Coordinates of C-alpha atoms and ligand atoms in Angstrom, one line a residue:
X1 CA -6.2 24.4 1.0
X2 CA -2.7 25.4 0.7
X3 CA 0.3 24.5 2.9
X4 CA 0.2 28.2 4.6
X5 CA -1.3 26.9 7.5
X6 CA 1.2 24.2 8.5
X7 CA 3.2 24.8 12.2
X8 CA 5.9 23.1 10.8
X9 CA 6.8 24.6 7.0
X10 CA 9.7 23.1 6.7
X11 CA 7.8 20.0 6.1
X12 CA 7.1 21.4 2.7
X13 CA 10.0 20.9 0.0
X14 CA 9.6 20.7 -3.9
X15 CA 12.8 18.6 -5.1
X16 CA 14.4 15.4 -4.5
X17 CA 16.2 14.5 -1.8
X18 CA 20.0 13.0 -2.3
X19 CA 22.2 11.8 -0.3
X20 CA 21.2 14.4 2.3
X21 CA 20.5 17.3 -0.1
X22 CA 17.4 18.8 -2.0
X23 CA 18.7 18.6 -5.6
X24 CA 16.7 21.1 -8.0
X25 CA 16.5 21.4 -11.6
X26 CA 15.8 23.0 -14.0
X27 CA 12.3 21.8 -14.9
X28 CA 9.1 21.0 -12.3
X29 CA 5.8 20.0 -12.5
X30 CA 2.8 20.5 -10.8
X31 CA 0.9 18.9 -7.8
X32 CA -2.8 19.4 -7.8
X33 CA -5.2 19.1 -5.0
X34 CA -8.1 16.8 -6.4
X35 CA -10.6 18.2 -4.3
X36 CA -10.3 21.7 -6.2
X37 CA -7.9 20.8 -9.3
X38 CA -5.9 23.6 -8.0
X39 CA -2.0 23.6 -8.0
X40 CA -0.5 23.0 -4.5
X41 CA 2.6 24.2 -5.6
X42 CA 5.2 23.0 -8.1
X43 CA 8.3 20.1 -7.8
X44 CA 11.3 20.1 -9.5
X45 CA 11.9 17.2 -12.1
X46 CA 14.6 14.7 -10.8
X47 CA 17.5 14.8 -13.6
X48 CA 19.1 11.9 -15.1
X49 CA 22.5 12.7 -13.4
X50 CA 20.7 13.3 -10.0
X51 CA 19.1 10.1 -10.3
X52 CA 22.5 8.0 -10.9
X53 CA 23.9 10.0 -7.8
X54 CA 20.9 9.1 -5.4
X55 CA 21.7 5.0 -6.7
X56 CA 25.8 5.8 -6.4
X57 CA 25.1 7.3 -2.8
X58 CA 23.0 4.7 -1.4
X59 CA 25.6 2.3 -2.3
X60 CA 28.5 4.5 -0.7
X61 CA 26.3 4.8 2.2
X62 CA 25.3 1.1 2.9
X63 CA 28.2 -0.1 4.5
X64 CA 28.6 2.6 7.5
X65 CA 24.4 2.1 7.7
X66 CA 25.3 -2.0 7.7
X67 CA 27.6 -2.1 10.1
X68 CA 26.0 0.7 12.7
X69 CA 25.1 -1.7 15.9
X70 CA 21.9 -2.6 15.5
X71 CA 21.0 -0.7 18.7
X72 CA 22.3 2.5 17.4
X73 CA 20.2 1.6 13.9
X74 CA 17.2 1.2 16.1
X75 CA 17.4 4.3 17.5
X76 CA 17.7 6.6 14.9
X77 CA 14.5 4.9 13.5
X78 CA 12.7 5.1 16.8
X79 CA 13.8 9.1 16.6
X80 CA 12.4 9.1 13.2
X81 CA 9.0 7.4 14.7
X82 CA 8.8 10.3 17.2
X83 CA 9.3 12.7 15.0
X84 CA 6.1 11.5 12.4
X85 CA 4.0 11.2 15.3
X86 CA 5.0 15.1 17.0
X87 CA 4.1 16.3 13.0
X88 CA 1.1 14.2 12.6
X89 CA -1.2 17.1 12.2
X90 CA 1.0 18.7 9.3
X91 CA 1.4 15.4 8.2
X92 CA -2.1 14.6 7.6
X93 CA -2.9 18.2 6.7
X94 CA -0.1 17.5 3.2
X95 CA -1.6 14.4 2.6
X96 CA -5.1 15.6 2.4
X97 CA -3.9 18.1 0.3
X98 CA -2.8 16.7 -2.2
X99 CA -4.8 13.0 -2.3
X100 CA -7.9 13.9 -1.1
X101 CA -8.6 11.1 1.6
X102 CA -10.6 13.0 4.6
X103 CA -8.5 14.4 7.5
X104 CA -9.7 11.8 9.8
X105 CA -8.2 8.9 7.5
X106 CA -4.9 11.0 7.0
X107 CA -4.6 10.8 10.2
X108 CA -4.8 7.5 10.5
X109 CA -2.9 6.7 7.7
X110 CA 0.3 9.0 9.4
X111 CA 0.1 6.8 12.3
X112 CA -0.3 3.7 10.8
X113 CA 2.8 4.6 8.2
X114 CA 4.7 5.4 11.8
X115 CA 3.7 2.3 13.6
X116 CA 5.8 0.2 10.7
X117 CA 9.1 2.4 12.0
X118 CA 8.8 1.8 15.7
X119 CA 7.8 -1.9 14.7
X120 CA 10.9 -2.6 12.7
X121 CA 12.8 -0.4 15.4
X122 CA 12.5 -3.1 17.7
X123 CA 12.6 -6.1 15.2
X124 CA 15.9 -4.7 13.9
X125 CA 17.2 -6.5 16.8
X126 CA 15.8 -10.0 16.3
X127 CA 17.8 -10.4 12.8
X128 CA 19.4 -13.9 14.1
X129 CA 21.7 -16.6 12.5
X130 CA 21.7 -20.3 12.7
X131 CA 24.1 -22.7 13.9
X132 CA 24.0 -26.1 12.2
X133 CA 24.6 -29.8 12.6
X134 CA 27.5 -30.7 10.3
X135 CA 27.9 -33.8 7.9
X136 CA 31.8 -34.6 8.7
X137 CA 33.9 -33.7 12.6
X138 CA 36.3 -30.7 12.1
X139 CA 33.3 -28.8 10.8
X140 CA 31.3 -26.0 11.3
X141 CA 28.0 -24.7 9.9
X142 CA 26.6 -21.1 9.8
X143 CA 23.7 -19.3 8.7
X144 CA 23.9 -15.4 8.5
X145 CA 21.2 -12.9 7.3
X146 CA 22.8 -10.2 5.5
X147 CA 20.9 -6.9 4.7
X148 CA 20.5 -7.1 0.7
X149 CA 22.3 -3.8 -0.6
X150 CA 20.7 -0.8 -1.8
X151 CA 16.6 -1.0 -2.1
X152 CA 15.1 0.9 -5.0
X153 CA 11.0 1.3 -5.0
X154 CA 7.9 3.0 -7.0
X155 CA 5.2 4.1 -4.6
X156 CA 2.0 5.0 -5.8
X157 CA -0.6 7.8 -4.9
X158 CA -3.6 6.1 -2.8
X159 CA -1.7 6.0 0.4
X160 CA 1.1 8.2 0.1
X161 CA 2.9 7.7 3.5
X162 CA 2.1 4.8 4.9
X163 CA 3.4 2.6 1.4
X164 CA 6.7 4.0 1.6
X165 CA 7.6 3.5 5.4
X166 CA 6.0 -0.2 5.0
X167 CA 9.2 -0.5 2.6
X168 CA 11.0 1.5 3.8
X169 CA 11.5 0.9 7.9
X170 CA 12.4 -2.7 7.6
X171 CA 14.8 -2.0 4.7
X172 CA 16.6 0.2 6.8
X173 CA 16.0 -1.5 10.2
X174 CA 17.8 -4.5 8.2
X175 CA 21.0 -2.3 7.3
X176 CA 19.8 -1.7 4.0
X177 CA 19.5 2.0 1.9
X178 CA 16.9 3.1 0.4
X179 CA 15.6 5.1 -2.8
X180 CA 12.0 5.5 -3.2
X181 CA 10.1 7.4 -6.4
X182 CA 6.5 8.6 -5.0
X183 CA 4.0 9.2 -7.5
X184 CA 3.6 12.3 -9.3
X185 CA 0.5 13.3 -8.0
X186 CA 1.8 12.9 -4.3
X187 CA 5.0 14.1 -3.6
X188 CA 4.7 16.3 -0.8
X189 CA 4.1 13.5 1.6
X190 CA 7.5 11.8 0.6
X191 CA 9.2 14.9 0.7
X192 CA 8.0 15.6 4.1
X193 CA 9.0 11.9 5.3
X194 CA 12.3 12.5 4.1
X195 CA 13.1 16.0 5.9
X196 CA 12.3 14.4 9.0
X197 CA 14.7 11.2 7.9
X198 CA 17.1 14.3 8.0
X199 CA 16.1 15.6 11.4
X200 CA 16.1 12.0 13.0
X201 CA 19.9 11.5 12.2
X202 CA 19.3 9.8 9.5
X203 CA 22.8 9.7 7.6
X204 CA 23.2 11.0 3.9
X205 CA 22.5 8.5 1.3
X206 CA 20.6 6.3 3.5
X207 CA 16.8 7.6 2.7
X208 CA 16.6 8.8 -0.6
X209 CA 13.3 10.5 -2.4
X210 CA 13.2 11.2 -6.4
X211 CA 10.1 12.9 -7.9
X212 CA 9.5 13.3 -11.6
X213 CA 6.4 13.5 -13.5
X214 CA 7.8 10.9 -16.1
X215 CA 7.7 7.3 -14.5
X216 CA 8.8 5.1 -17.2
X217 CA 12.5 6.1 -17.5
X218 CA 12.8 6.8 -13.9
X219 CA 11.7 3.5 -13.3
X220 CA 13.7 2.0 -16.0
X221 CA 17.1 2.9 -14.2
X222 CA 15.6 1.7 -10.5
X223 CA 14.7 -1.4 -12.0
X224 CA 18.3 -2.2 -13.9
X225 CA 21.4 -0.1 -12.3
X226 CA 23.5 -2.7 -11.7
X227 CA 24.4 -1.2 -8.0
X228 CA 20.4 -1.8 -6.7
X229 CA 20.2 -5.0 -5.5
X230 CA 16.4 -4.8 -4.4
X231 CA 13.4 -3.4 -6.0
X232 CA 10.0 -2.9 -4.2
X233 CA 6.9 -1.6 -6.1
X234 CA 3.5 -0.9 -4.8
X235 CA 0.6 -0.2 -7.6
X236 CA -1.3 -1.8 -10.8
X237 CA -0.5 -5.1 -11.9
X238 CA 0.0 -4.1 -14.9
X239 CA 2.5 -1.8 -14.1
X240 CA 4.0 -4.3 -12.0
X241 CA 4.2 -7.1 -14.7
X242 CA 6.7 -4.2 -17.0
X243 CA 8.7 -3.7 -13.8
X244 CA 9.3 -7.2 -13.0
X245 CA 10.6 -8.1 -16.5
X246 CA 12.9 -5.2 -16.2
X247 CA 14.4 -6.3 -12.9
X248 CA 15.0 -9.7 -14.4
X249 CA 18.2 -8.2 -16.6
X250 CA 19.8 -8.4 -13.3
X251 CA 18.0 -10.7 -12.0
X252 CA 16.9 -8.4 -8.8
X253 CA 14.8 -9.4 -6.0
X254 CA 11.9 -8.4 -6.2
X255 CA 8.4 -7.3 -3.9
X256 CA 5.5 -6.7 -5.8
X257 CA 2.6 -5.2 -3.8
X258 CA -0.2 -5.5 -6.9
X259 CA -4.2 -4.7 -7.7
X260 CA -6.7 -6.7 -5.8
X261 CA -10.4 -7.9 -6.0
X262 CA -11.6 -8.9 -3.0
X263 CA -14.7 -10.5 -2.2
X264 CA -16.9 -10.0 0.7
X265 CA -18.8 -12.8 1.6
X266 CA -21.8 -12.3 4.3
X267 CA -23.2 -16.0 4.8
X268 CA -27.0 -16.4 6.1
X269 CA -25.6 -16.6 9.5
X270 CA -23.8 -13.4 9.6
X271 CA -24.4 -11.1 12.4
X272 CA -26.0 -9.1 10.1
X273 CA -24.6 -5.5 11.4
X274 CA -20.9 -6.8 12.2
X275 CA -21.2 -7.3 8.1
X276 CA -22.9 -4.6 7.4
X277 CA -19.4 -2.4 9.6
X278 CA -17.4 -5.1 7.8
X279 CA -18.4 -3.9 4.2
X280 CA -18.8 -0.1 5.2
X281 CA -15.2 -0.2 6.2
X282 CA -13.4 -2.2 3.7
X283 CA -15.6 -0.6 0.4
X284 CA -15.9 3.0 1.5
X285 CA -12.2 4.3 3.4
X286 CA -10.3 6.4 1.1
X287 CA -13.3 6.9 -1.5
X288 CA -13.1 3.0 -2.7
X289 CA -9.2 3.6 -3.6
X290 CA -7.4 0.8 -1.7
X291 CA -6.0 -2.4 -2.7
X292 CA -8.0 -4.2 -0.5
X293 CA -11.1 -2.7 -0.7
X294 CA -13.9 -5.2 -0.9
X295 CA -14.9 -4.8 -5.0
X296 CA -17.3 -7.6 -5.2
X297 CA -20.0 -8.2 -2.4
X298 CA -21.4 -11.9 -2.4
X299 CA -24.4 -12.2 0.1
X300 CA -26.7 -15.0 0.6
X301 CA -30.3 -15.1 -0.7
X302 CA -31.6 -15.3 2.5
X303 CA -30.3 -12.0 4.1
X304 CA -30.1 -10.7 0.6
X305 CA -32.7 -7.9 0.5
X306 CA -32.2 -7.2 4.6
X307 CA -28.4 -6.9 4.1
X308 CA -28.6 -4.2 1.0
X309 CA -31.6 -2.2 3.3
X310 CA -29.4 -1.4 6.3
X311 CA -26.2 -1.0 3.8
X312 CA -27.8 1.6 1.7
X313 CA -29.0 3.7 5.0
X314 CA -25.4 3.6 6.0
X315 CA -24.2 4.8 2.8
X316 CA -26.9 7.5 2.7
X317 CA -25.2 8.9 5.9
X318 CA -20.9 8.6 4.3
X319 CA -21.0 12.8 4.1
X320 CA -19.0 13.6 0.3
X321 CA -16.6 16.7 1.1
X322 CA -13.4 17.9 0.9
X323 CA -11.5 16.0 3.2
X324 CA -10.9 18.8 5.4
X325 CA -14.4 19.5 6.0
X326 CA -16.1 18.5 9.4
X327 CA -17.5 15.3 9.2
X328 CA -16.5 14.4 5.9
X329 CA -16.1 10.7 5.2
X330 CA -15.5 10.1 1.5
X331 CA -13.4 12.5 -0.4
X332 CA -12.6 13.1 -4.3
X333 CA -10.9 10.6 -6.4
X334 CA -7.8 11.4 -7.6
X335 CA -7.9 12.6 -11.0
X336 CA -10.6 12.9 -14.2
X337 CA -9.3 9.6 -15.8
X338 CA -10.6 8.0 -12.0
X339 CA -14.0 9.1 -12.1
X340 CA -14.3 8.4 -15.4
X341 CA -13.3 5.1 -14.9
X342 CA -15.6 4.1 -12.5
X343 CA -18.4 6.2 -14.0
X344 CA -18.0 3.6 -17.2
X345 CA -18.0 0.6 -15.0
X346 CA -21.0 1.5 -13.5
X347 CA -22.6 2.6 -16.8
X348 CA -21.4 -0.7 -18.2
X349 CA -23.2 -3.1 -15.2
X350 CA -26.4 -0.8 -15.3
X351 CA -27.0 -1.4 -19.5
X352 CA -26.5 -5.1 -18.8
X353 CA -28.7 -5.6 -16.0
X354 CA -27.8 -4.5 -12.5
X355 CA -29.8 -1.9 -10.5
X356 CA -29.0 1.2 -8.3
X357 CA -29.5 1.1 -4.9
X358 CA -28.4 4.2 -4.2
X359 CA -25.9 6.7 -5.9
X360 CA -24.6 6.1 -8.7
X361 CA -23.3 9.9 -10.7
X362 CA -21.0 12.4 -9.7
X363 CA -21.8 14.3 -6.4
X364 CA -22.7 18.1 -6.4
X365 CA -19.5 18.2 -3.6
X366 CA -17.2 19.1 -6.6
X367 CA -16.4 17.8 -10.8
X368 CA -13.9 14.4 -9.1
X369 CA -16.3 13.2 -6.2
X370 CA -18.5 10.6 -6.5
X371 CA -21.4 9.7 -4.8
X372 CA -21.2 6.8 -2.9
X373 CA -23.2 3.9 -4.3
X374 CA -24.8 0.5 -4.2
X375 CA -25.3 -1.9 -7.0
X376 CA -27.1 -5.4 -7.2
X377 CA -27.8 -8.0 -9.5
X378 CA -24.1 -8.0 -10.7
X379 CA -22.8 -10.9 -12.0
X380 CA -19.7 -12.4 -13.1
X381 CA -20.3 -11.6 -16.8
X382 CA -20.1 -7.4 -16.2
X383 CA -16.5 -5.6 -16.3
X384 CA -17.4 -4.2 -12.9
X385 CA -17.4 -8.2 -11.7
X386 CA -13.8 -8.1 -13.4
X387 CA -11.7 -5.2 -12.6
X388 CA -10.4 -3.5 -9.6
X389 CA -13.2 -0.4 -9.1
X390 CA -11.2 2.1 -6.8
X391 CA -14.3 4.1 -6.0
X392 CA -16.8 4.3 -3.7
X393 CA -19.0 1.4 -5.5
X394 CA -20.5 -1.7 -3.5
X395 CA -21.4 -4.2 -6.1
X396 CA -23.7 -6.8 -4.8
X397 CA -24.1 -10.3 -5.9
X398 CA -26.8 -12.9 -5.1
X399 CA -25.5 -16.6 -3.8
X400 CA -27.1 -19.3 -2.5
X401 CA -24.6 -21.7 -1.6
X402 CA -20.9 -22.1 0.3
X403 CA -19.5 -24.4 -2.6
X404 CA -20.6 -21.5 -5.1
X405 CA -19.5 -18.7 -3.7
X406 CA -16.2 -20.1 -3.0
X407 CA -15.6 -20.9 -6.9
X408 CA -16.9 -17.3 -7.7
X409 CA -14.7 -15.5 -5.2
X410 CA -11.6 -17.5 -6.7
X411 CA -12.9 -16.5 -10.3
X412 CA -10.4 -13.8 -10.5
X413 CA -6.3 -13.5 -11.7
X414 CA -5.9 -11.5 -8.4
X415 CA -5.4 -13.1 -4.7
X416 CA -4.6 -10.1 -2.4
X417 CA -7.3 -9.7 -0.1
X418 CA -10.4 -11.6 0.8
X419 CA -13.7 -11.1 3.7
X420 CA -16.2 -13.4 5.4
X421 CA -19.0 -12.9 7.6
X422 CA -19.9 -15.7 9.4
X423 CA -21.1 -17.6 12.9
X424 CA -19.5 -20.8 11.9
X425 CA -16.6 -22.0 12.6
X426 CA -16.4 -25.3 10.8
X427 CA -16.8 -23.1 7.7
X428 CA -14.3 -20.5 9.1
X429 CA -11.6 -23.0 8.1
X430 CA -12.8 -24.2 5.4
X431 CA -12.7 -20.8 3.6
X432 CA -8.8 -20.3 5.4
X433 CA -8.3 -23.0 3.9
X434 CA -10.1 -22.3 0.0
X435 CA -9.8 -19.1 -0.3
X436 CA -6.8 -18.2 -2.5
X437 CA -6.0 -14.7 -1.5
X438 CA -2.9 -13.5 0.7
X439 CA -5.2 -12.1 3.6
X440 CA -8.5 -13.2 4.8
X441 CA -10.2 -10.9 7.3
X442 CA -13.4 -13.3 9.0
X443 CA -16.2 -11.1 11.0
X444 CA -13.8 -8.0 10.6
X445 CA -13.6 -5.6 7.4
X446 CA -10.2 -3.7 8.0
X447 CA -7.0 -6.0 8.7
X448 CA -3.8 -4.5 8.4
X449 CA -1.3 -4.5 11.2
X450 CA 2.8 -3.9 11.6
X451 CA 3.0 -7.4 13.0
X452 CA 1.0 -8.9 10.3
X453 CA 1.7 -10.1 6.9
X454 CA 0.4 -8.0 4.5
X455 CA 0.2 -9.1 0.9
X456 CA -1.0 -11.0 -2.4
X457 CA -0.9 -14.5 -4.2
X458 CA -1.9 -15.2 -8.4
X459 CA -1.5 -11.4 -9.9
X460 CA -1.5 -9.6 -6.6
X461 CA 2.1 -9.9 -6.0
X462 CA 5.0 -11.6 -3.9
X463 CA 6.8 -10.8 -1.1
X464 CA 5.1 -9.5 2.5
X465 CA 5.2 -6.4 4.3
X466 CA 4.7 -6.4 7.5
X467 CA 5.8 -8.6 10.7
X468 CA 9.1 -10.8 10.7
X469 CA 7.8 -12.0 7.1
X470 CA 8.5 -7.9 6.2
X471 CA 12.1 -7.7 6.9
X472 CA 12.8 -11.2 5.4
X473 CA 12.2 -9.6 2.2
X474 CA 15.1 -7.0 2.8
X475 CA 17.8 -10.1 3.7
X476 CA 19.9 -12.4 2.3
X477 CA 20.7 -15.5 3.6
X478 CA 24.5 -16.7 3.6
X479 CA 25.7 -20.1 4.2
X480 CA 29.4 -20.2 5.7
X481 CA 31.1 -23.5 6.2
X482 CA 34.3 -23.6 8.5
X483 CA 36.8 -26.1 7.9
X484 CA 39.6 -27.6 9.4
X485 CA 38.3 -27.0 13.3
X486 CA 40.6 -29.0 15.6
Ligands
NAP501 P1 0.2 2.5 -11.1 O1 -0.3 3.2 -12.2 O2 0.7 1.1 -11.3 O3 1.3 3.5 -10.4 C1 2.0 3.1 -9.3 C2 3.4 3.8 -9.3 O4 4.1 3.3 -10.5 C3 3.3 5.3 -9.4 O5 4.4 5.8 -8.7 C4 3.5 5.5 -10.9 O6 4.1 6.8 -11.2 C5 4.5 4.4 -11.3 N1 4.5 4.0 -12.7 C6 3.4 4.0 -13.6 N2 3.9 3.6 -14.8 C7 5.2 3.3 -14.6 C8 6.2 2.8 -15.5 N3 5.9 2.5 -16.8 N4 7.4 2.6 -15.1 C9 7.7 2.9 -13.8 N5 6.8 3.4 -12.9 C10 5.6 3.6 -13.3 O7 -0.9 2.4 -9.9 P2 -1.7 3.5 -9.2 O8 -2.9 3.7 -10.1 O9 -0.9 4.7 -8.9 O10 -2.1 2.8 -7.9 C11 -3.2 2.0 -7.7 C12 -2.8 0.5 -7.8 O11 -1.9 0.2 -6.7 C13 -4.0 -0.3 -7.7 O12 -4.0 -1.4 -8.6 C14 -3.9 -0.9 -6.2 O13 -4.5 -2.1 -6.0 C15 -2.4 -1.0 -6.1 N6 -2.0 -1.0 -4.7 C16 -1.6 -2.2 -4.2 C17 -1.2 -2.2 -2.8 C18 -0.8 -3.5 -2.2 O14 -0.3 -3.5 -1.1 N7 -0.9 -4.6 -2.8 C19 -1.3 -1.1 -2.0 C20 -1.8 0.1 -2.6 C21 -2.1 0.1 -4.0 P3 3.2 8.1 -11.5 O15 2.0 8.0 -10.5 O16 4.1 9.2 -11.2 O17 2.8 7.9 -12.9

């Protein structure tokens, strides 16, 4: 694959974008496609000066972008919206390139990153105040929401479009600016978001993109420059715990969108081929390497051995390819240190007693694809039970009752996402109500929505993206008390 093919080229850029300019440097790095480990192409390095400007013009440009009406706001994002959707192709065609995922899922992912835009387009202009009842006569109480300054963020690689607009349409839609550092290993799709920020009328300084290969001290300055007042992250929780401390030296707000380990649950009353879809589509989109995937499958005794049969002649159909090949449905993953990862995981739960299904070894599609596989006998005592997977692994666990399963789901520091399979709906609350994870999708396996809240509880993070929770997280609310009202 190369970027030759694209109708639109100037959708391909390879330095950060500035206050309305592509800044180069003098050093870049590379960006390999995972599929081949060839280079895509090379980036230029953001520079330390470059970076201060990107904070100093956000700041310059945040008042004009605050005080735009909020129907001229909305339309400049709704422009941007159209624009996404009339490159979706090229779009996708980047962002297969250089992550992996298969076209089809680029695709979606394009659209779904859009749909946050035209959502917060329209949502811009539901920002309302309060008017209050007042303690003493002669005054009067109001509640404003103010947008919160200048946004800084850290993006990672496994969906590199649609994590940046989820940030970045209602910081904008909320008057806000905005400065977001992809991951290394996917630029191109941030770049490409931002050039068409640029066509859209978005002014200078308001969208920002700086790529470098070294994280830390980029991150170091997002996180503390006394100018951002906002800092948004989406990755590990690890990585998140560092970035959280380092906000606190000026005591930012802060959203943290952090790891998961979600459990699937089919009861013995699941409609056994709604969970069977259910685990297909939360375990094996984007080769296992979502937040939400489901990483540990809890299914009753009784439909135990039914349940893993018509799983494993699903999986036995997912097509391993290159993402652009026809009928591909799990691509690579994303880098060596990936694979590897999993590949001990797996090695790990086999030595201490669980058994293959199916899979389980790299596929002959190329050295970072994995074949798509099935585990059981897992328990809680294996690191597989313990740590976020992000490949294309179903592990399977036995239960055998609802009081159980419930304490082993919640056995876990993380909280983000959470499934069930079930015909009851007496149990149906109780789980809503149990279950400590953000998001709980019953009888359906992919949840996420522009109107919804998406987002974690316990190690999986704060804050919400999505809905009227989203743009909440990109306001401030100011208290103003008038006196002396005859
Ligand atoms: P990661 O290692 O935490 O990296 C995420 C981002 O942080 C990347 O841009 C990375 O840059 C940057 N980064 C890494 N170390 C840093 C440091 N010391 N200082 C500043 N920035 C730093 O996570 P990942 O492996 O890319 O992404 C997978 C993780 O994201 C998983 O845990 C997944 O669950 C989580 N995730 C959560 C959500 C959600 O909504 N909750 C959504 C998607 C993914 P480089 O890549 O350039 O090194």
């Amino acid at each position: 694959m190369s970027f030759s093919s694209l109708s639109n080229p100037e959708l391909i850029k390879n330095s950060s974008f500035i206050n309305g300019e592509w800044q180069q440097s003098q050093s870049n790095f590379d960006v390999f496609n995972p599929a081949d480990q060839k280079s895509l192409g090379y980036v230029s390095e953001v520079t330390p000066e470059q970076l201060e400007k990107s904070i100093n013009s956000a700041h310059a440009a945040q008042k004009e972008w605050r005080d735009k009406t909020v129907d001229e706001r909305s339309a400049i994002l709704r422009k941007w919206y159209d624009l996404i959707l009339a490159n979706q192709n090229d779009l996708a065609s980047i962002m297969t390139a250089e992550q992996g995922k298969p076209r089809k899922e680029a695709l979606g992912e394009v659209v779904y990153g859009a749909k946050y835009i035209e959502w917060y387009a329209e949502e811009a202009k539901r920002i309302n105040g309060d008017y209050l009842p007042v303690n003493q006569n002669g005054r009067r109480a109001l509640v404003l929401r103010r947008p919160v300054g200048v946004v800084t963020s850290i993006t990672p690689w496994n969906f590199p479009g649609a994590m940046i607009l989820r940030k970045a349409a209602p910081a904008l839609a909320a008057g806000c600016t905005f400065i977001v550092k992809p991951s290394e290993l996917t630029p191109y799709s941030a770049l490409a978001l931002a050039q068409l920020s640029a066509e859209a009328g978005i002014p200078a300084g308001v969208f920002n993109v700086v790529v470098g290969s070294n994280a830390q001290p980029i991150g170091e300055v997002l996180t503390t420059h006394p100018k951002v007042s906002k800092f948004s992250f989406t990755g590990s929780t690890q990585v998140g715990k560092k970035l959280l401390s380092q906000c606190a030296s000026t005591v930012k707000k802060t959203s943290m969108e952090l790891g998961g380990n979600a459990p699937f649950i089919a009861f013995e009353d699941a409609d056994l081929d709604v969970a069977v879809k259910g685990a297909m589509g939360s375990k094996f989109r984007n080769a296992g390497q979502t937040c939400v995937c489901a990483n540990r499958l809890f299914v009753h005794r009784d439909i135990h051995d039914e349940f893993v049969a018509k799983l494993k002649t699903k999986v036995e159909e997912l097509k391993v390819g290159e993402g652009n090949q026809e009928g591909t449905n799990v691509g690579p993953l994303i880098d060596e240190k990936a694979i590897a990862k999993v590949e001990q995981l797996v090695a790990q739960a086999i030595e201490t007693g669980a058994q293959i299904i199916t899979g389980a070894g790299r596929s002959e599609a190329g050295q970072q694809f994995y074949l798509p596989t099935i585990l059981t006998d897992v328990t809680p005592e294996m690191d597989i039970f313990n740590s976020e997977i992000f490949g294309p692994v179903a592990s399977i666990i036995s239960f055998e009752s609802e009081e159980e399963v419930i304490k082993l789901a919640n056995q876990t520091e993380y909280g983000l996402c959470s499934y069930a399979f079930t015909q009851n709906m007496n149990r149906v609350f109780r789980l809503t109500e149990q279950l400590e994870f953000g998001m709980l999708g019953i009888n359906e396996g992919v949840l996420s929505n522009p109107a919804a809240p998406f987002g974690g509880v316990k190690e999986s993070g704060m804050g919400r993206e999505g809905g009227r929770w989203g743009i909440d997280d990109y306001l401030e609310t100011k208290y103003v008390c008038i006196g002396d009202v005859k």
